[in-house]
Structures are given as C-alpha cells and as structure tokens.
Tab-separated table of C-alpha atoms in Angstrom:
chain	number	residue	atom	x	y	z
S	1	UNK	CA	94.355	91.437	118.395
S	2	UNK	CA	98.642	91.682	117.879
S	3	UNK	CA	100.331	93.731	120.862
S	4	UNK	CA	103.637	94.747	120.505
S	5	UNK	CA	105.972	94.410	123.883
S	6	UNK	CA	106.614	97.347	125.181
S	7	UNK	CA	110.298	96.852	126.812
S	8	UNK	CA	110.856	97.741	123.144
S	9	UNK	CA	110.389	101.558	124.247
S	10	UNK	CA	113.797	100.804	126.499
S	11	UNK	CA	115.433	100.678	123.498
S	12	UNK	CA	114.517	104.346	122.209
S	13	UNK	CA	116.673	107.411	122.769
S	14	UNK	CA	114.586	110.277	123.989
S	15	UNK	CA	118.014	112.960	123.689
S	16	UNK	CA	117.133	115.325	120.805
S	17	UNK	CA	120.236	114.870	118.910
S	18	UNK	CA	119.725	111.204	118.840
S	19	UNK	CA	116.177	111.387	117.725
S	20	UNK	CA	117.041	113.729	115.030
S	21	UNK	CA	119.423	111.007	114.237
S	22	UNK	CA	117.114	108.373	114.407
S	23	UNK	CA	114.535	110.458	112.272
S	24	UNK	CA	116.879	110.656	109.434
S	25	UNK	CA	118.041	106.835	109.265
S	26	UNK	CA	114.731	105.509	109.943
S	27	UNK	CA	113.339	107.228	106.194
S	28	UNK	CA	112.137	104.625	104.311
S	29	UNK	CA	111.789	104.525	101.028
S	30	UNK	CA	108.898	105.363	98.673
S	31	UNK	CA	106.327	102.596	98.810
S	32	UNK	CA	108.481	100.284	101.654
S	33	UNK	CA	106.349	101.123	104.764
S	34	UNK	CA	103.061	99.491	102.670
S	35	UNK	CA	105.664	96.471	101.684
S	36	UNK	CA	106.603	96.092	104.830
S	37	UNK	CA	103.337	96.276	106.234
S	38	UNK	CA	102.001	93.886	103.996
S	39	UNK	CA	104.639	91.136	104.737
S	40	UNK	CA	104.542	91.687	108.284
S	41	UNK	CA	100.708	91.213	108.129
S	42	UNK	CA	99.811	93.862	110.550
S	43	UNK	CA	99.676	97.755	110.915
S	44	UNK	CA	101.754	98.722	114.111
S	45	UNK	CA	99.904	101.778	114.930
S	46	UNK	CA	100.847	104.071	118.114
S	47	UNK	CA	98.408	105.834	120.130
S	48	UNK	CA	98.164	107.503	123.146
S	49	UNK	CA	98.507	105.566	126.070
S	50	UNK	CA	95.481	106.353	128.068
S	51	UNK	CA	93.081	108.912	126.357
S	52	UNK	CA	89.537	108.242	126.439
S	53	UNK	CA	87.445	109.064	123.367
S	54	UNK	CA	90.355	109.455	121.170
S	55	UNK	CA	92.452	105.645	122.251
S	56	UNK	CA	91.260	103.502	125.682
S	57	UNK	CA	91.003	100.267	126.493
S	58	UNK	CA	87.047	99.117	127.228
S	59	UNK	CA	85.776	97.468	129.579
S	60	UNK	CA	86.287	94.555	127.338
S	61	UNK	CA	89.724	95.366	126.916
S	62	UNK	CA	89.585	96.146	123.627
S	63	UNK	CA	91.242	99.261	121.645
S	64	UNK	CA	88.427	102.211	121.484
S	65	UNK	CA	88.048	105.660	120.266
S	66	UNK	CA	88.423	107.935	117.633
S	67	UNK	CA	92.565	107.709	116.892
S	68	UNK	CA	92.108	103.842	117.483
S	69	UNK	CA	89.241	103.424	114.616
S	70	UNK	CA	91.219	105.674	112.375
S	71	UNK	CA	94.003	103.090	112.881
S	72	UNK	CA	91.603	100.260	112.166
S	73	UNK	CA	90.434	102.324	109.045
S	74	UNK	CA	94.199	101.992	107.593
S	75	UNK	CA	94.308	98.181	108.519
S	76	UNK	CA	91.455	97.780	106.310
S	77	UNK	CA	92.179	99.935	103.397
S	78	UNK	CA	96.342	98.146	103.326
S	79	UNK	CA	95.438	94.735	104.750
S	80	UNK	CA	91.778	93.795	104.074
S	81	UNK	CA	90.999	93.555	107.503
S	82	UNK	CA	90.450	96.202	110.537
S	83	UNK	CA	91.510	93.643	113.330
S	84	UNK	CA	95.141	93.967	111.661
S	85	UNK	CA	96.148	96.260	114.380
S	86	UNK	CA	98.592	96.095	116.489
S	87	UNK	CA	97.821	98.931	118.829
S	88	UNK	CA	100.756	100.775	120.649
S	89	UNK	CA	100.585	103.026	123.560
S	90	UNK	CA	102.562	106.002	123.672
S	91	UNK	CA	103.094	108.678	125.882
S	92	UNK	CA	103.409	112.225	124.410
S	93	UNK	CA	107.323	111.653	124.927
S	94	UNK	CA	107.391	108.490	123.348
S	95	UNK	CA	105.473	109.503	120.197
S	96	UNK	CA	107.936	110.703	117.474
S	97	UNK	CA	111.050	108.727	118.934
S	98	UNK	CA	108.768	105.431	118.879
S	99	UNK	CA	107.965	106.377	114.920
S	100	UNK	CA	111.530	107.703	114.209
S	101	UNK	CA	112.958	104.071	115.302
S	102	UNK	CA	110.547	102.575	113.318
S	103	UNK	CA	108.855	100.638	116.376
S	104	UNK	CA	105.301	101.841	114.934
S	105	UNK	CA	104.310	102.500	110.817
S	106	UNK	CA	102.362	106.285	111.853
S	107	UNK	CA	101.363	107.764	114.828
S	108	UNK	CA	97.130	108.271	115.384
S	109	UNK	CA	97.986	109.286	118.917
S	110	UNK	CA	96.234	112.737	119.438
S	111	UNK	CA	99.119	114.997	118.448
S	112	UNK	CA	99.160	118.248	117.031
S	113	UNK	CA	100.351	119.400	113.427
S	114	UNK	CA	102.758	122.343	113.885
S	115	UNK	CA	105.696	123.089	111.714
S	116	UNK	CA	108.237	122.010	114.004
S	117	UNK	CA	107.427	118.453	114.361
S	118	UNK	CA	106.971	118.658	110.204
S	119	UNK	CA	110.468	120.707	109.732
S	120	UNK	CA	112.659	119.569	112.753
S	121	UNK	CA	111.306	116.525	113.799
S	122	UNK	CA	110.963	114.129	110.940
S	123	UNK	CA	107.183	114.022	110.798
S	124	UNK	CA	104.636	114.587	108.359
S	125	UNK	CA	101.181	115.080	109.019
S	126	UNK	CA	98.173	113.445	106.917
S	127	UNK	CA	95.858	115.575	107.512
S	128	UNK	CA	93.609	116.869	110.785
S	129	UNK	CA	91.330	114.382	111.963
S	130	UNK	CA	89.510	116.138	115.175
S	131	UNK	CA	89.879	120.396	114.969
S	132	UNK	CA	90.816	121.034	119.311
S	133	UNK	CA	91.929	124.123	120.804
S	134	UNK	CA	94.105	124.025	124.139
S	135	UNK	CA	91.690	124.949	126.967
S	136	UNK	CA	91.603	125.499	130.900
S	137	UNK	CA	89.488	123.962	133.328
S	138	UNK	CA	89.278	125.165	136.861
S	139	UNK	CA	87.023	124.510	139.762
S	140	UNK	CA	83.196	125.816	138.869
S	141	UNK	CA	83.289	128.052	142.351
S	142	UNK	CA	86.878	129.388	140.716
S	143	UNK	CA	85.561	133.240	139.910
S	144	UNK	CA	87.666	133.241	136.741
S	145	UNK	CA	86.371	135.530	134.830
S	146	UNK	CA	89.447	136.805	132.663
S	147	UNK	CA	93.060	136.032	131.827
S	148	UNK	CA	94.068	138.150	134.564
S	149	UNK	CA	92.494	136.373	137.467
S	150	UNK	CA	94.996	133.734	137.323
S	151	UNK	CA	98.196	135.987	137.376
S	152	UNK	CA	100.326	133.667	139.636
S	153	UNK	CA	98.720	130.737	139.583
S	154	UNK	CA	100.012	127.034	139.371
S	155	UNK	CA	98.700	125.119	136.184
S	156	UNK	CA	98.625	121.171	135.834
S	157	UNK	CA	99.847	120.036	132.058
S	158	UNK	CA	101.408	117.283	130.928
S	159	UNK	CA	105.554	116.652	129.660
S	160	UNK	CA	106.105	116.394	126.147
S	161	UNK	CA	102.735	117.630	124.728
S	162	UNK	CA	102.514	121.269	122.570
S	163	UNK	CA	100.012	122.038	125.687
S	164	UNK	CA	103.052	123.270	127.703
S	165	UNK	CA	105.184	125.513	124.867
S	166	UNK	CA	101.452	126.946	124.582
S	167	UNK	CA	101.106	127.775	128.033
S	168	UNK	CA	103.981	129.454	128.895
S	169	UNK	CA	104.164	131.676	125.545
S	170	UNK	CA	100.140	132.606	126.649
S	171	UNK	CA	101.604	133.474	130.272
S	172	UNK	CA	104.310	135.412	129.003
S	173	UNK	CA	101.859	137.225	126.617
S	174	UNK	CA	99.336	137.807	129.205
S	175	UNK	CA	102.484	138.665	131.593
S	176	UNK	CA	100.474	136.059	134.166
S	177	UNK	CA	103.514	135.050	135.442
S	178	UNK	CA	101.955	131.335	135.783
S	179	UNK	CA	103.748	128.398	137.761
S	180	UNK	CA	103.207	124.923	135.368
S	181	UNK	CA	102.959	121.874	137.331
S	182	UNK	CA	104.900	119.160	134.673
S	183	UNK	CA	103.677	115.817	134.980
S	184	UNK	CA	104.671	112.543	133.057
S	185	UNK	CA	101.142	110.817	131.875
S	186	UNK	CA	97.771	111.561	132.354
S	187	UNK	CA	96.831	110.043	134.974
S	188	UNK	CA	99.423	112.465	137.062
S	189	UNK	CA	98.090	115.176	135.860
S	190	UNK	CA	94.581	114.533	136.267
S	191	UNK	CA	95.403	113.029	140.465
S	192	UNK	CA	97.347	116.260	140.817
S	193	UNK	CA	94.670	118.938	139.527
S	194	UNK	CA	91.783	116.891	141.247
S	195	UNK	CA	93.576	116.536	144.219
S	196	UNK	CA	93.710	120.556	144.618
S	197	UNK	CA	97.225	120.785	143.695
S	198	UNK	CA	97.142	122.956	141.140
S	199	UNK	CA	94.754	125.674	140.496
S	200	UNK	CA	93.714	124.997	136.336
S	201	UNK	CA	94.601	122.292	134.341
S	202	UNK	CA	95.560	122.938	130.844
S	203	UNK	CA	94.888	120.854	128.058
S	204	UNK	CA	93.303	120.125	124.665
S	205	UNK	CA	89.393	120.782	125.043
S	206	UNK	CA	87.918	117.201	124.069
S	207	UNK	CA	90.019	115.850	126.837
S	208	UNK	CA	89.172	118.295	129.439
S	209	UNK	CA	85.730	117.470	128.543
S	210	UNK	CA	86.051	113.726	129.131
S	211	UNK	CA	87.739	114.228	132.493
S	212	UNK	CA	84.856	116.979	133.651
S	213	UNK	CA	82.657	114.076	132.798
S	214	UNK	CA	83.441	111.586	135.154
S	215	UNK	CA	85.321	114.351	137.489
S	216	UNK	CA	84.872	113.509	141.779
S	217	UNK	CA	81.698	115.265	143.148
S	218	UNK	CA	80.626	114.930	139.192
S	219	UNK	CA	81.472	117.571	135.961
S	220	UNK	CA	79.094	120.619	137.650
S	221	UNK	CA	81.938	121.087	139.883
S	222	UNK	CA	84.229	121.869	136.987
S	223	UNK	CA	84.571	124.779	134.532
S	224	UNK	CA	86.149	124.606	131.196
S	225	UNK	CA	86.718	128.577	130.424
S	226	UNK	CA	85.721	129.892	127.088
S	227	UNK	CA	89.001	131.177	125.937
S	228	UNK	CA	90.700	129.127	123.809
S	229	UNK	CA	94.861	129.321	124.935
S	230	UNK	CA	95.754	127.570	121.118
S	231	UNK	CA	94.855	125.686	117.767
S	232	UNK	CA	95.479	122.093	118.214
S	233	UNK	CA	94.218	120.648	115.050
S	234	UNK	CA	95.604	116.927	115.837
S	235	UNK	CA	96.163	113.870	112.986
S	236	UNK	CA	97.995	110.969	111.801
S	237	UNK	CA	101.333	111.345	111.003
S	238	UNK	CA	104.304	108.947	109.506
S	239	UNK	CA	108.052	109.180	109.255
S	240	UNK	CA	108.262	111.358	106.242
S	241	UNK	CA	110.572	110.072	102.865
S	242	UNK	CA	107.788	107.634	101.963
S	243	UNK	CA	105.214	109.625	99.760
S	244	UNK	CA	102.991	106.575	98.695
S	245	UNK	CA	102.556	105.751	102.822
S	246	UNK	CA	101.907	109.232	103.433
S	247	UNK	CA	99.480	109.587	100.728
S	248	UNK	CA	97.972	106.829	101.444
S	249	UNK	CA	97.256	107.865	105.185
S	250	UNK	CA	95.873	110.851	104.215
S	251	UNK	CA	93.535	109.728	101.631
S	252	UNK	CA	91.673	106.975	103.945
S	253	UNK	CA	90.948	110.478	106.055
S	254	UNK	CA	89.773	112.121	102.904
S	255	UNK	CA	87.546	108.742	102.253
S	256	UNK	CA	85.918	108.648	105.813
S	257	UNK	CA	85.005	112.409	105.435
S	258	UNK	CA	83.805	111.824	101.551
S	259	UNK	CA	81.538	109.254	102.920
S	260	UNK	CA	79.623	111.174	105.143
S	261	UNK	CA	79.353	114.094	102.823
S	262	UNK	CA	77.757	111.249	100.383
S	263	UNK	CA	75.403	109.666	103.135
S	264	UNK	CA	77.389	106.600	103.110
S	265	UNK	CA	77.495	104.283	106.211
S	266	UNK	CA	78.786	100.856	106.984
S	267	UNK	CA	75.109	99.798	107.061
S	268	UNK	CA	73.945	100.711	103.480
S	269	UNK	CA	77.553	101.068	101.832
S	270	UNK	CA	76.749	97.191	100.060
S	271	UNK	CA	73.881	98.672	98.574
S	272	UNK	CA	75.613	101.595	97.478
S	273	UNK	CA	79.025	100.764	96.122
S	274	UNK	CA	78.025	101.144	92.332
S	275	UNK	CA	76.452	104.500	92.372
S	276	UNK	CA	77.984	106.597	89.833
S	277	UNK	CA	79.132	109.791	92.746
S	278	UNK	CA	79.904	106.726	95.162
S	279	UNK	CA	82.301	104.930	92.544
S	280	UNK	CA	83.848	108.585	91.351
S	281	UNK	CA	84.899	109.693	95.039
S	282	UNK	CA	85.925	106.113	96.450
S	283	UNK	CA	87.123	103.614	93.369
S	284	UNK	CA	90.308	105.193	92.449
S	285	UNK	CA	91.805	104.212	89.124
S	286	UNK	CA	93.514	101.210	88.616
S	287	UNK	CA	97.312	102.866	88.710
S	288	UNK	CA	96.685	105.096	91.477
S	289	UNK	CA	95.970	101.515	93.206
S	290	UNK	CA	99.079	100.242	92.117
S	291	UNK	CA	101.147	102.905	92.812
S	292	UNK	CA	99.980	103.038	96.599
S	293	UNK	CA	100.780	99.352	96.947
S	294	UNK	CA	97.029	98.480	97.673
S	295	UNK	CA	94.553	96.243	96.476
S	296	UNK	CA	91.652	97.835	94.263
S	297	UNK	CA	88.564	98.704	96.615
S	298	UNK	CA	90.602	100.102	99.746
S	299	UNK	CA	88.586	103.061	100.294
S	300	UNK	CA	85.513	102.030	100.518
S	301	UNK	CA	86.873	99.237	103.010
S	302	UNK	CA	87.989	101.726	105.275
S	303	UNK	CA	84.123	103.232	105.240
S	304	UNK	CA	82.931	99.270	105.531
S	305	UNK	CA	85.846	98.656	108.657
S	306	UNK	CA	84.355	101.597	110.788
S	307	UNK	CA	81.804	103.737	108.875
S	308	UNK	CA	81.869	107.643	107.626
S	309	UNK	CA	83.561	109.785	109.998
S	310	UNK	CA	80.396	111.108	111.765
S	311	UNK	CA	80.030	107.511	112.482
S	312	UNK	CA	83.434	107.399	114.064
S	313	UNK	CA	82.529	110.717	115.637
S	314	UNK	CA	79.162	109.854	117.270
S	315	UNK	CA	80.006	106.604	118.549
S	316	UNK	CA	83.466	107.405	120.219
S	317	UNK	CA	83.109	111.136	120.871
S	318	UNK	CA	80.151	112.468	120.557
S	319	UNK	CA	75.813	111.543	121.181
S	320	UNK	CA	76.608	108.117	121.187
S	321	UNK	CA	79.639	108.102	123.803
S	322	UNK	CA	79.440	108.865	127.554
S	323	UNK	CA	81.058	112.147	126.661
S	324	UNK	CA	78.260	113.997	124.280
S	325	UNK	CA	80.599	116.771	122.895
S	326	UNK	CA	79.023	118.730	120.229
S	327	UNK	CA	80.780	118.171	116.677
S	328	UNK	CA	81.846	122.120	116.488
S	329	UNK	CA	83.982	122.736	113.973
S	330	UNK	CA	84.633	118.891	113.113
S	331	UNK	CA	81.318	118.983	111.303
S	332	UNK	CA	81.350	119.110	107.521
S	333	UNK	CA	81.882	122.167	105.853
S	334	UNK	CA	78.147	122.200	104.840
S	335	UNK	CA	77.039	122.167	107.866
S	336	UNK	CA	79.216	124.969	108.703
S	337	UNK	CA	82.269	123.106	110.204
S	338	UNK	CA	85.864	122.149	108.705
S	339	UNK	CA	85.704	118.814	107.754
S	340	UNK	CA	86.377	118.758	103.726
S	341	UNK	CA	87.108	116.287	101.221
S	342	UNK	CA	89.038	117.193	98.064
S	343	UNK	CA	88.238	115.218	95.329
S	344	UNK	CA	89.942	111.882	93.928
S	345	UNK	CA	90.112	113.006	90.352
C-alpha cells in the first residue's frame, strides 16, 4: 500500500479566495490527470479521514469501505491493479482544497453533490455512489415526536460538511431556533453528543447508523428520527477541466452498477467475459479506450478488483458488515431503488 505524508496538508490554504485560486490553476488539461497517473504509478485518492463503512482503517490496518473500494475500482480500471492506491485522509475541510492543489487525483470521501461545490468550487461530480439523506439521532427515551419538540435545542454536527448549511436553513424554516454545536472531526462530534452535550446529533443517515451501532449502553439507547432534514446523494468528484478523467470516473460507477444489473460478480466474471450483453455493456470500443487514456478491458477490471456494486454494498455497508443497513434507495432501479446504468453505446 503507497501513503502519502500528510504534513503535505500544511501546505494548503483553507481561505476561500485562495482556494478559488487554487481551483482555477490546478485545471489540468484534458487527458493529463490519467497521464499523470499512469507515470506516477499510483491513484492518490482522498477519503474521509475516519468514516466507517464508507473509508476506515481495519483491524488489519488496511483501507475499508465503500468510498475506499470505489477508489480501488479506479486503480484497477487506469492502472491494472486495485492495490495502486494511495489512500488519503481528509477531513470535510480538507476535501476540495486537498483536490484543488492537486495533492489527490478525485475525492471518494463521502461528500455531497450540490451546485455550489460544481459552480463555485471547482468540482465536478461523477456521479452518486450511495443515495443519504441528513438525519437526527437523539437519545431513544428523547420524546421527540415532531420538529417542534426540539425548538431550542443544541445540535452536534460537524465543520465543513453540507450537514451544517442544512441544519440551520431547516431551523430557520421550522423557526426552531436551534443552537449547533461545531466540531472539527468526527470523533468530536460523536465524544460530544455521547457525552450528553448536545441534545441530537445531525448527520448523514448511514453514518448515524454506524455510530448507533456500536453507541455506549448499545444502539437501543439511540433513535434516528424518521424525518429526513436533506438529500445528500454523495460521489466521486475531480478537479473539473479534464473531461477524459471525469468521464472516466464516472463510467467505472456506471460499470459496477451495470454489473449487478447483469448478475456479474468477481467470482463468475472469468466465465462470463464473452457473453454477447456482458461484452456490449463492459468492452467499450477500441477509440473510446484510447481516448480515455486506458488500456482495453478496464471495466470489467474494475468489476474483477472489487465486484458489482451490491458486492461493494453488502460487504462494506450492508448484510455482510457489522452495520446491516438496508439498501433503500441504493438498490437498482428494478428492484425499485435508484441505482441506474445508462448504456455504453
């Protein structure tokens, strides 16, 4: 496994007019982030620094979860090989700077696709790998039963995430007149709501789940309310002004999707690989292979790196994890969820 060292992050301006600067000279040019990837020999990826399910280390030490695989899924498809990674944690503040200066090639670090990171911020999204909604957990002998029985009441998030702007325009909405308690990582923010020091604790769903699950006095103690506070539809993103990179990003999403739609896994992929439907939605033409920068067969070793994305799902996420959380509206959409792959021709 490559790490990068992370006294690079001293070197990052956090100021907004700097990072807007940043954004702008850090555009590379169409097809240079795969170039450069390619001579480098590894896929700098950022991720979040500490978020189990989505990016964690094991008990091995090893990179885990659902952003981290993704990651892996790119090494394969540019590099040949998944273990190409170097993995790069990130706090929600860190995230766009870190990609703006060019310290990582895209971002699989649990953040959300809105407009202003795509518009203001130099970003571009690749697509929506997990489909979240910002939630609020509270203590299960809490008697929330509405909006309004938490007028006045101090909420736990954490700095730099979309979780906060959310809150407060809910609270204003709602006139709840809430107090948010700002923290820097996770781990603040998870101390300070456990410890009683705030009344809820605001964040995406999935990761309010995986703290309820291994929550002190155990997750019956804890609530998750039904009413969802915002979308949070979170993806890979890169520095935009590289459309090749970009593309290419998004279309190792559409391939893990496309495989599970076809019943393709890592297991029986070998066996397979020459079926006519396999071959149509995961053997692009020649050119299109050329003009990504990629060798022919990348696709399909993104499915062989880390298997179909119910695979990825399952084993990070879902029945297969410690966590169990249902697939909602991440199933495919024949199974009446979101996940869709457009076609390759």
């Amino acid at each position: 496994m490559h790490r990068i060292n992370r006294n690079w992050f001293a070197r990052i301006a956090f100021a907004g007019m700097l990072l807007l600067g940043a954004a702008a000279g850090a555009r590379a040019a169409d097809g240079a982030t795969v170039a450069q990837i390619k001579a480098r020999g590894v896929l700098r990826c950022g991720v979040g620094e500490n978020v189990p399910g989505f990016a964690a280390r094991n008990a091995a030490g090893a990179w885990a979860g659902l952003d981290a695989d993704f990651c892996r899924a790119v090494a394969a498809a540019v590099l040949g090989s998944p273990d190409h990674v170097a993995f790069v944690p990130l706090r929600p503040t860190q995230r766009i700077p870190a990609l703006a200066e060019g310290v990582v090639d895209m971002l699989s670090a649990h953040a959300s696709w809105t407009l202003e990171r795509e518009s203001a911020l130099g970003l571009q999204f690749a697509g929506i790998l997990y489909y979240d909604a910002q939630a609020l957990m509270v203590r299960a002998s809490d008697p929330v039963a509405s909006a309004t029985d938490l007028k006045g009441a101090s909420v736990c998030v954490q700095e730099g995430t979309s979780s906060a702007g959310h809150l407060r325009r809910w609270a204003a909405a709602n006139q709840l007149e809430l107090q948010p308690l700002v923290l820097a990582s996770a781990a603040d923010v998870r101390a300070a709501f456990f410890s009683g020091r705030c009344r809820a604790w605001t964040s995406d769903a999935s990761q309010l789940a995986v703290a309820r699950s291994s929550a002190p006095g155990g997750a019956q103690g804890w609530t998750i309310l039904a009413w969802d506070i915002a979308e949070e539809p979170l993806g890979p993103a890169v520095r935009e002004g590289d459309a090749a990179w970009l593309a290419l990003v998004r279309w190792v999403l559409v391939a893990l999707v496309s495989a599970e739609q076809l019943g393709l896994t890592r297991e029986n992929l070998s066996q397979r690989e020459r079926e006519a439907a396999v071959r149509t939605a995961l053997m692009p033409d020649t050119e299109v292979d050329r003009s990504l920068g990629v060798a022919p067969g990348w696709m399909l070793r993104a499915v062989a790196a880390v298997g179909n994305y119910g695979e990825i799902f399952e084993r990070n996420l879902g029945s297969h994890s410690p966590f169990d959380i249902g697939r909602g509206r991440n199933r495919l959409w024949t199974q009446g969820g979101l996940m869709y792959a457009p076609p390759t021709r």
